Structure formats: C-alpha cells, structure tokens
C-alpha cells in the first residue's frame, strides 16, 4: 500500500482544515507525492549535514489527524528544514540529491539520485515561498 504524502505551505493553524479538505481543496500551495514521509525527510536533513534536525523530524508528532490510528495526519515540519531547503545553491543540488538517495530510509524506498534531485527542484520553490511568507511547510500523510 502506497503512503500518500503531500507538502503544503500553510499556517500551522490550518492543519484541522487541511485534514478535513485535503486533497480535494487546492487553496494551499503544495507538492503532491507518494512515500515522502517524515523518515525520508529526516534523511534529507542528514544529507544537508543537519543530524540534530534529522532526529527532531524523526520524532515529529502529528499536529492534527482525522483518526489517530488511521489518519490522515498533518505534521508541522521544522522551519530549519524549510530554510535549509530554500537556501540550497543550484551548484549543490546534485551532491545533496546523491547523499539523500544514499541514506537508509530513502534507499529502502527506492529513491534514486535522479528522483531526489527532481524532488529537491520541486520542493525548493515551496520552501522559498514558505520562508518568504513566514509560514511553515506542513506534511500531509494518508495511508
């Protein structure tokens, strides 16, 4: 079973509305993906050289859920992750993508360096928009 995972730019207070409206509503800027959960994002933090940030992502608690055991869930991602993604220099993208795809969870999910680079290119504009708008990035997860 595939895990649906979307990254949205929205105030944290919108989490309950996202739970009730997503994915049918398109009022929040987003990236719709599959399998890009908090563990794969923790691997990204590690690839960015941020081990403490990776641990904090691994320990995220859902800020909102429709059902605690069945989901969907919304997680507020740390602003440090947003800011690191927003500030990746284009010259560093392939190196970070390679490092990310080589991390344990990302590798187990079949994330290739090419996939990782494509995801970074898609996530980065969201991260820049979120940073510039002083909003967090939220992770929506559904089984």
CSV table of C-alpha atoms in Angstrom, one decimal:
chain,number,residue,atom,x,y,z
A,1,UNK,CA,0.0,0.0,0.0
A,2,UNK,CA,1.4,3.4,-1.0
A,3,UNK,CA,1.6,6.2,1.5
A,4,UNK,CA,0.3,9.4,0.1
A,5,UNK,CA,2.4,12.4,1.3
A,6,UNK,CA,2.0,16.0,0.3
A,7,UNK,CA,3.9,19.0,1.4
A,8,UNK,CA,1.8,22.2,1.8
A,9,UNK,CA,2.6,25.8,2.6
A,10,UNK,CA,0.1,27.0,5.2
A,11,UNK,CA,-0.1,28.4,8.7
A,12,UNK,CA,0.0,25.6,11.3
A,13,UNK,CA,-3.4,26.7,12.5
A,14,UNK,CA,-4.8,25.5,9.1
A,15,UNK,CA,-3.9,21.9,10.0
A,16,UNK,CA,-7.5,20.9,11.0
A,17,UNK,CA,-8.9,22.5,7.8
A,18,UNK,CA,-6.3,20.6,5.8
A,19,UNK,CA,-7.4,17.3,7.4
A,20,UNK,CA,-11.0,17.9,6.5
A,21,UNK,CA,-10.5,19.4,3.0
A,22,UNK,CA,-7.3,17.9,1.5
A,23,UNK,CA,-6.7,16.6,-1.2
A,24,UNK,CA,-9.9,17.9,-2.7
A,25,UNK,CA,-9.2,21.5,-1.9
A,26,UNK,CA,-6.4,23.3,-3.8
A,27,UNK,CA,-6.3,26.5,-1.7
A,28,UNK,CA,-2.8,25.8,-0.3
A,29,UNK,CA,0.4,25.7,-2.4
A,30,UNK,CA,1.5,22.1,-2.4
A,31,UNK,CA,3.6,19.3,-3.8
A,32,UNK,CA,1.8,16.0,-4.1
A,33,UNK,CA,4.0,13.0,-3.7
A,34,UNK,CA,4.0,9.4,-2.6
A,35,UNK,CA,6.3,8.0,0.1
A,36,UNK,CA,7.9,11.2,1.1
A,37,UNK,CA,7.2,10.9,4.8
A,38,UNK,CA,9.0,12.3,7.8
A,39,UNK,CA,11.6,9.5,7.8
A,40,UNK,CA,12.6,10.2,4.2
A,41,UNK,CA,12.6,14.0,5.1
A,42,UNK,CA,14.8,13.2,8.1
A,43,UNK,CA,17.2,11.5,5.6
A,44,UNK,CA,17.2,14.8,3.7
A,45,UNK,CA,18.1,16.7,6.8
A,46,UNK,CA,21.0,14.3,7.3
A,47,UNK,CA,22.1,14.8,3.7
A,48,UNK,CA,22.1,18.5,4.4
A,49,UNK,CA,24.5,17.9,7.3
A,50,UNK,CA,21.9,18.5,10.0
A,51,UNK,CA,21.9,15.4,12.2
A,52,UNK,CA,20.1,17.1,15.1
A,53,UNK,CA,17.4,18.4,12.8
A,54,UNK,CA,17.0,14.9,11.4
A,55,UNK,CA,16.4,13.5,14.9
A,56,UNK,CA,13.8,16.2,15.5
A,57,UNK,CA,12.0,15.3,12.3
A,58,UNK,CA,12.1,11.5,13.1
A,59,UNK,CA,10.3,12.4,16.4
A,60,UNK,CA,7.6,14.6,15.0
A,61,UNK,CA,4.1,14.2,16.4
A,62,UNK,CA,1.1,14.9,14.3
A,63,UNK,CA,-0.4,18.3,14.9
A,64,UNK,CA,-3.8,17.2,13.6
A,65,UNK,CA,-5.5,14.0,12.4
A,66,UNK,CA,-8.8,12.7,11.3
A,67,UNK,CA,-8.2,9.4,13.3
A,68,UNK,CA,-5.1,8.9,15.4
A,69,UNK,CA,-4.6,5.3,14.1
A,70,UNK,CA,-5.9,5.6,10.6
A,71,UNK,CA,-5.1,9.1,9.6
A,72,UNK,CA,-4.8,11.2,7.6
A,73,UNK,CA,-2.3,13.2,9.6
A,74,UNK,CA,-0.7,16.7,9.3
A,75,UNK,CA,2.8,17.3,10.7
A,76,UNK,CA,4.3,20.8,11.0
A,77,UNK,CA,7.8,20.5,9.6
A,78,UNK,CA,10.6,22.4,11.4
A,79,UNK,CA,11.3,25.8,10.0
A,80,UNK,CA,15.0,24.9,9.9
A,81,UNK,CA,14.3,22.2,7.3
A,82,UNK,CA,12.3,24.8,5.3
A,83,UNK,CA,15.2,27.3,5.5
A,84,UNK,CA,17.9,24.7,4.6
A,85,UNK,CA,15.9,23.5,1.5
A,86,UNK,CA,15.2,27.1,0.5
A,87,UNK,CA,18.9,28.0,0.6
A,88,UNK,CA,20.3,25.1,-1.4
A,89,UNK,CA,22.6,26.5,-4.1
A,90,UNK,CA,21.9,25.1,-7.5
A,91,UNK,CA,25.5,24.0,-7.7
A,92,UNK,CA,25.0,21.8,-4.7
A,93,UNK,CA,21.7,20.2,-5.8
A,94,UNK,CA,23.2,17.1,-7.4
A,95,UNK,CA,25.6,16.4,-4.5
A,96,UNK,CA,22.8,16.7,-1.9
A,97,UNK,CA,20.5,14.6,-4.0
A,98,UNK,CA,23.2,11.9,-4.2
A,99,UNK,CA,23.7,12.0,-0.5
A,100,UNK,CA,20.0,11.9,0.2
A,101,UNK,CA,19.4,8.9,-2.1
A,102,UNK,CA,22.1,7.1,-0.3
A,103,UNK,CA,20.5,7.4,3.2
A,104,UNK,CA,18.9,4.3,4.8
A,105,UNK,CA,15.2,5.1,4.6
A,106,UNK,CA,15.4,6.9,1.2
A,107,UNK,CA,17.4,4.0,-0.3
A,108,UNK,CA,14.9,1.5,1.2
A,109,UNK,CA,12.0,3.4,-0.6
A,110,UNK,CA,13.9,3.2,-3.9
A,111,UNK,CA,14.7,6.9,-4.1
A,112,UNK,CA,17.4,7.4,-6.8
A,113,UNK,CA,19.7,10.3,-7.1
A,114,UNK,CA,17.7,11.4,-10.1
A,115,UNK,CA,14.4,11.2,-8.2
A,116,UNK,CA,16.0,13.1,-5.2
A,117,UNK,CA,17.2,15.9,-7.5
A,118,UNK,CA,13.8,16.2,-9.1
A,119,UNK,CA,12.1,16.3,-5.7
A,120,UNK,CA,14.5,19.0,-4.5
A,121,UNK,CA,13.8,21.1,-7.6
A,122,UNK,CA,10.0,20.8,-6.8
A,123,UNK,CA,10.3,21.3,-3.1
A,124,UNK,CA,12.7,24.2,-3.2
A,125,UNK,CA,10.2,26.8,-4.6
A,126,UNK,CA,7.7,25.8,-1.9
A,127,UNK,CA,10.4,26.2,0.7
A,128,UNK,CA,11.3,29.6,-0.6
A,129,UNK,CA,7.7,30.7,-0.7
A,130,UNK,CA,7.1,29.4,2.8
A,131,UNK,CA,10.2,31.2,4.1
A,132,UNK,CA,9.4,34.4,2.4
A,133,UNK,CA,5.8,34.3,3.6
A,134,UNK,CA,7.0,33.3,7.1
A,135,UNK,CA,4.8,30.2,7.0
A,136,UNK,CA,5.8,26.6,7.8
A,137,UNK,CA,5.7,23.7,5.5
A,138,UNK,CA,3.2,21.0,6.5
A,139,UNK,CA,3.4,17.3,5.7
A,140,UNK,CA,0.0,15.6,5.0
A,141,UNK,CA,0.2,11.8,5.2
A,142,UNK,CA,-2.5,9.3,4.3
A,143,UNK,CA,-2.5,5.5,4.1
